[in-house]
Tab-separated table of C-alpha atoms in Angstrom:
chain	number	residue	atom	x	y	z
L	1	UNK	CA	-196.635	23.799	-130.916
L	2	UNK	CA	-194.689	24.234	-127.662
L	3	UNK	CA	-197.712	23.387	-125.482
L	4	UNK	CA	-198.554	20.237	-127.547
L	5	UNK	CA	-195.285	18.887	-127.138
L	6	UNK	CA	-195.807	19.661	-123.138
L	7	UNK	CA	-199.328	17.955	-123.589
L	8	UNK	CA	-197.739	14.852	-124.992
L	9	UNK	CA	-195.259	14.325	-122.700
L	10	UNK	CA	-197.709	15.046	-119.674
L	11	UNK	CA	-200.119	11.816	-121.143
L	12	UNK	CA	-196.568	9.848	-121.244
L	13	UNK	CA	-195.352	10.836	-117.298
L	14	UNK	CA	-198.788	9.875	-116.270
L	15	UNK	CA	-199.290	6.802	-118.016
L	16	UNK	CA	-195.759	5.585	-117.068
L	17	UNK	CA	-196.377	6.341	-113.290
L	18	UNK	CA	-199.905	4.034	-113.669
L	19	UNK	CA	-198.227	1.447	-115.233
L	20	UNK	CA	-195.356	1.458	-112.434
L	21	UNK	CA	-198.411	1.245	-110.095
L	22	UNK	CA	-199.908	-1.277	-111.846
L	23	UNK	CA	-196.633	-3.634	-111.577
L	24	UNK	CA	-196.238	-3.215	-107.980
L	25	UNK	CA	-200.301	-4.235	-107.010
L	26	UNK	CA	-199.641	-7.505	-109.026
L	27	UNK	CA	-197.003	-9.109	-106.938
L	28	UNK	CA	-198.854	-8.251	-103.297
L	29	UNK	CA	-201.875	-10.123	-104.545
L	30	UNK	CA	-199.869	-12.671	-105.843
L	31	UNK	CA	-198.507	-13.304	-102.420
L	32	UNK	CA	-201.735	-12.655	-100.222
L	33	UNK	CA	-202.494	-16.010	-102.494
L	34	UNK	CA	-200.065	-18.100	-101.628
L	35	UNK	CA	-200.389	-16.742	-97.806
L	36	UNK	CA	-203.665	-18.033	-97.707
L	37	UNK	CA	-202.588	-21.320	-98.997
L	38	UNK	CA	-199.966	-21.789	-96.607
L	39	UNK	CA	-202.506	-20.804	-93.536
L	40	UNK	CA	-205.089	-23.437	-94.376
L	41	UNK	CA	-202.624	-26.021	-95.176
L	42	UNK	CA	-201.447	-25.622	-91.447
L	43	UNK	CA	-204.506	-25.560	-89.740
L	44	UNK	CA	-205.132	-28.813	-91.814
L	45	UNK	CA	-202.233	-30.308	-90.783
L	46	UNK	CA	-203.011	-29.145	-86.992
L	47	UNK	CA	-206.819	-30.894	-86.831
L	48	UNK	CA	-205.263	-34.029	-88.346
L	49	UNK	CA	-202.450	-34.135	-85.716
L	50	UNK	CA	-205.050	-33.576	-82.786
L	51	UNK	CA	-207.004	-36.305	-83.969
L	52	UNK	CA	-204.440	-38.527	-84.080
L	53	UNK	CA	-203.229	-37.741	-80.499
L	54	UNK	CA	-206.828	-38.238	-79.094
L	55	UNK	CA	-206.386	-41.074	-77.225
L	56	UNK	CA	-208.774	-44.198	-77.617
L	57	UNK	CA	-211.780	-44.403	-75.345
L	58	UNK	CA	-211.264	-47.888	-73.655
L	59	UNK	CA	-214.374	-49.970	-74.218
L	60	UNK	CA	-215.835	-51.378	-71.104
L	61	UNK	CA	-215.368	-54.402	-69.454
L	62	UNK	CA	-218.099	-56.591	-67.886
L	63	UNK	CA	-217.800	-58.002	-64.862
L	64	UNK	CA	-217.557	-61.917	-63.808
L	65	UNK	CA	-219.042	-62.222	-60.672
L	66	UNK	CA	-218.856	-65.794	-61.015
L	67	UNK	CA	-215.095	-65.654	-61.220
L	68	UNK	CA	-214.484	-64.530	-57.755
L	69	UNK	CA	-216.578	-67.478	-56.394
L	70	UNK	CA	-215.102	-70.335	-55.005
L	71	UNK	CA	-217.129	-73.277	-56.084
L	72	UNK	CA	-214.929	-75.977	-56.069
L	73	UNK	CA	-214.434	-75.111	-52.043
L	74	UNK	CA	-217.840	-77.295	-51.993
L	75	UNK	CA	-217.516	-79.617	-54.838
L	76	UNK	CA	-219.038	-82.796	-55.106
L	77	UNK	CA	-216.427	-84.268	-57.548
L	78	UNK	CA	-217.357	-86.203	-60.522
L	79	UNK	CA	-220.347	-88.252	-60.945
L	80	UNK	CA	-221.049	-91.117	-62.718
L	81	UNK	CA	-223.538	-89.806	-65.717
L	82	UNK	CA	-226.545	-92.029	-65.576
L	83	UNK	CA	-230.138	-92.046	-67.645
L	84	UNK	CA	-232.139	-89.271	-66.053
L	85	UNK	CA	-235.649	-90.902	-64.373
L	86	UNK	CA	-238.493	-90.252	-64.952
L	87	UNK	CA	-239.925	-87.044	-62.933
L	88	UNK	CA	-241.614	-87.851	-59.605
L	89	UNK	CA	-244.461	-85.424	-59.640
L	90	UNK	CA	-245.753	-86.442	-56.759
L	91	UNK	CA	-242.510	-85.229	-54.412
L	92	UNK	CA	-243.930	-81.793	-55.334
L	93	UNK	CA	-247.268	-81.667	-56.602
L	94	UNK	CA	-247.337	-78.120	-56.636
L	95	UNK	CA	-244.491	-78.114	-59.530
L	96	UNK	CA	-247.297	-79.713	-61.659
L	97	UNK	CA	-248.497	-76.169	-62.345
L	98	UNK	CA	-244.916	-75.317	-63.917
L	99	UNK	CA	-244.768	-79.059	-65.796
L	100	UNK	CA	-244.056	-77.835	-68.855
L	101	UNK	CA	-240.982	-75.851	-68.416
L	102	UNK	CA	-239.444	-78.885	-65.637
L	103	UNK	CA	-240.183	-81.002	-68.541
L	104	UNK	CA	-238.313	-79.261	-71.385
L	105	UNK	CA	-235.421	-78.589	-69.023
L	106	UNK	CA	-235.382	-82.170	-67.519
L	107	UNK	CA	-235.192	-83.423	-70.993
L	108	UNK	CA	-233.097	-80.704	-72.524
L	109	UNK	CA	-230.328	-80.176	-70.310
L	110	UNK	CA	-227.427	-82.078	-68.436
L	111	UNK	CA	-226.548	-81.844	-65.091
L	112	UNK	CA	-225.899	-78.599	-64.439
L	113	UNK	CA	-225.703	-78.298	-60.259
L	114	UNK	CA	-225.087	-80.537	-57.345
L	115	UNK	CA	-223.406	-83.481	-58.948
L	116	UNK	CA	-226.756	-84.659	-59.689
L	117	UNK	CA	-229.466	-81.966	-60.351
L	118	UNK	CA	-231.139	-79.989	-63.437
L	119	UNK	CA	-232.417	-76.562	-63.008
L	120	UNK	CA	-234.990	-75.181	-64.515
L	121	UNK	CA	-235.488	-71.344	-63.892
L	122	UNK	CA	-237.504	-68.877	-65.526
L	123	UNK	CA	-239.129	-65.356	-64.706
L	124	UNK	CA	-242.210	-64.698	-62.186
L	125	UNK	CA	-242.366	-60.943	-62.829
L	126	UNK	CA	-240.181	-57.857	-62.604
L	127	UNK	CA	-236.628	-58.193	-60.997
L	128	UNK	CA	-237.898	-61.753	-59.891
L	129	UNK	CA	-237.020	-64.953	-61.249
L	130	UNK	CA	-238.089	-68.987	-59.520
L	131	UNK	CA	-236.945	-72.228	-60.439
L	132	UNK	CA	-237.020	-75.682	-59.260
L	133	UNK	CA	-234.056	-78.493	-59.921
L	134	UNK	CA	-235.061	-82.229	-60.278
L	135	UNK	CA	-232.835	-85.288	-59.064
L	136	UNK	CA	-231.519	-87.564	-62.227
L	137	UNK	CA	-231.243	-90.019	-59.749
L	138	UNK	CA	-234.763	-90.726	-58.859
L	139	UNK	CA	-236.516	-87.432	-60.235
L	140	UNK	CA	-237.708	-86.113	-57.200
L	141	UNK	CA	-238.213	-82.528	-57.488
L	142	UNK	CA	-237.245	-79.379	-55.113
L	143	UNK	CA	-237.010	-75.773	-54.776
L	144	UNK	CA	-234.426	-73.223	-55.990
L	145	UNK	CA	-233.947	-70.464	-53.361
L	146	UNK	CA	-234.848	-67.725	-55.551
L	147	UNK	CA	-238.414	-66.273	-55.668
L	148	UNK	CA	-239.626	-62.613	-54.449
L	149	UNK	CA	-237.622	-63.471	-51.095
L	150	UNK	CA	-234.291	-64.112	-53.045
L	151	UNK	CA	-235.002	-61.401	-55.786
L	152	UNK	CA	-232.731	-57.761	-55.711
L	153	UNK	CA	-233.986	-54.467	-57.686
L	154	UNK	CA	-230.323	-53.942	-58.406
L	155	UNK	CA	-228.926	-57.556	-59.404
L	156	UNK	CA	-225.528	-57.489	-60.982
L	157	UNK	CA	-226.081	-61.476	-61.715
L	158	UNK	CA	-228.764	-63.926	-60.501
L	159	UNK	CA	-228.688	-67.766	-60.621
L	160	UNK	CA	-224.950	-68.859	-60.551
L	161	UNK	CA	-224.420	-72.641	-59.969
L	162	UNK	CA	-221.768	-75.154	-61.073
L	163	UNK	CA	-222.593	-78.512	-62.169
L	164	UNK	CA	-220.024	-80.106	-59.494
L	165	UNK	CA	-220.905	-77.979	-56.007
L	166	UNK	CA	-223.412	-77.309	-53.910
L	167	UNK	CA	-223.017	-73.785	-54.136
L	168	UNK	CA	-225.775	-71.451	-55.302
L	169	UNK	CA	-225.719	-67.838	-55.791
L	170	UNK	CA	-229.389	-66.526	-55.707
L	171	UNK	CA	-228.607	-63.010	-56.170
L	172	UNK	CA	-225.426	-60.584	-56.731
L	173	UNK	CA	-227.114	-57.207	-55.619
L	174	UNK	CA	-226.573	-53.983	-54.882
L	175	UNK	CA	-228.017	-50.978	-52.430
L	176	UNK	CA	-229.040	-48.916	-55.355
L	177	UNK	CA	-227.887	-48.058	-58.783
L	178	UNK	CA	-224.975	-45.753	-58.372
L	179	UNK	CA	-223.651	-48.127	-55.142
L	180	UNK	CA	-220.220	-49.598	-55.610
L	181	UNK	CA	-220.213	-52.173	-53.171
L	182	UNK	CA	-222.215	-55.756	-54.195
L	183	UNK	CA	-223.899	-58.630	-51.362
L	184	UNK	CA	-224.576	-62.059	-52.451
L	185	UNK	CA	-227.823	-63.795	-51.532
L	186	UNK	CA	-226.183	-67.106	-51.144
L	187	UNK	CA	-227.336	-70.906	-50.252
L	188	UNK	CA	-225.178	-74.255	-49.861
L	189	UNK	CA	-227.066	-77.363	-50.525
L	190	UNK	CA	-226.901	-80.259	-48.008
L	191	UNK	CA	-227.480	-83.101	-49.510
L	192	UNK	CA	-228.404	-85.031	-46.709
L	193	UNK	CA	-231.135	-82.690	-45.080
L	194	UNK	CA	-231.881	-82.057	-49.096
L	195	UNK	CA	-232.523	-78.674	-48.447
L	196	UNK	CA	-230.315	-75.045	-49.142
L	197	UNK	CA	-228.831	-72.953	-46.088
L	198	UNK	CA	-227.781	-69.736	-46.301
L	199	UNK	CA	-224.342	-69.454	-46.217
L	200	UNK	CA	-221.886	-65.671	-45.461
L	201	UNK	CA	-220.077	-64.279	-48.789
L	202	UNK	CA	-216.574	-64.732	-46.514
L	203	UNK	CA	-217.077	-68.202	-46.593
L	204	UNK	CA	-217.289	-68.724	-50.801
L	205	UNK	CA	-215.134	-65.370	-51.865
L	206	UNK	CA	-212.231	-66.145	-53.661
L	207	UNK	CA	-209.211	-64.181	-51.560
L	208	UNK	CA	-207.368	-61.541	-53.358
């Protein structure tokens, strides 16, 4: 009898001292929990916060050439407009073999250089561009200064003109791709030798 009543109350020490065991485990998981929670909630609210600090990448800008040239320094000032005539062919005769392009500009398109002239330009191959400009006034025809001998492997712009100066920009080029620096292939028209001279960036080059 004696050593039942220790047996008994050995199963009772033992099961108490799990139990008391069991109670303590119970909590500590309970908190690793909520740790974890709290841990992922700030490295959430860390990314967000870095990606709202990243500051915006600035689109880029393109460059106006056009806007540092001074084209009214040789303007013509206004003309009176006047029904275009019809196209003398026979100033240039070797135009004929570009007639249809003249034409559609002649007919298409205002006055769009010298006061008086409309361009017409168009490609002749890689890097190169031509073009011719014909004379409203009696539709005489004559040469662009652009071609293979006006033409840049590294052209920033190409063909700037105004529609009141005599100022032509063949070419805005550059040395090679990575060079900072630009030149200007650049002609003034004289309109009465009716041909283009070549004219020194410093003298068109707006001054900053």
């Amino acid at each position: 009898m004696e050593n039942t009543i220790k047996y008994i109350l050995a199963i009772l020490i033992i099961t108490g001292y799990a139990c008391n065991n069991n109670s303590k485990t119970g909590p500590q998981l309970a908190d690793t929990s909520v740790s974890d929670t709290l841990i992922t909630a700030k490295i959430d609210t860390i990314f967000v916060d870095t990606v709202a600090k990243t500051p915006e990448i600035k689109e880029e800008t393109e460059i106006s050439f056009a806007d540092s040239i001074d084209f009214k320094k040789y303007e013509v000032g206004p003309q009176e407009r006047i029904e275009n005539a019809p196209i003398d062919w026979s100033s240039y005769p070797e135009a004929r073999d570009f007639r249809t392009r003249i034409t559609e500009a002649y007919k298409d398109s205002d006055v769009n250089f010298g006061g008086h002239y409309v361009t017409s330009i168009f490609g002749c191959g890689a890097s190169c561009i031509m073009g011719f400009m014909v004379d409203v006034r009696d539709g005489k025809i004559y040469d662009l200064p652009l071609g293979e001998e006006n033409s840049c492997l590294f052209a920033e712009d190409r063909a700037l003109g105004n529609a009141t100066s005599r100022l032509f920009i063949a070419g805005v080029c550059k040395e090679n791709l990575e060079a900072k620096q630009v030149y200007y292939k650049a002609y003034l028209w004289d309109e009465d030798k009716k041909e283009f001279e070549k004219i020194e960036a410093a003298a068109f080059l707006k001054k900053t």
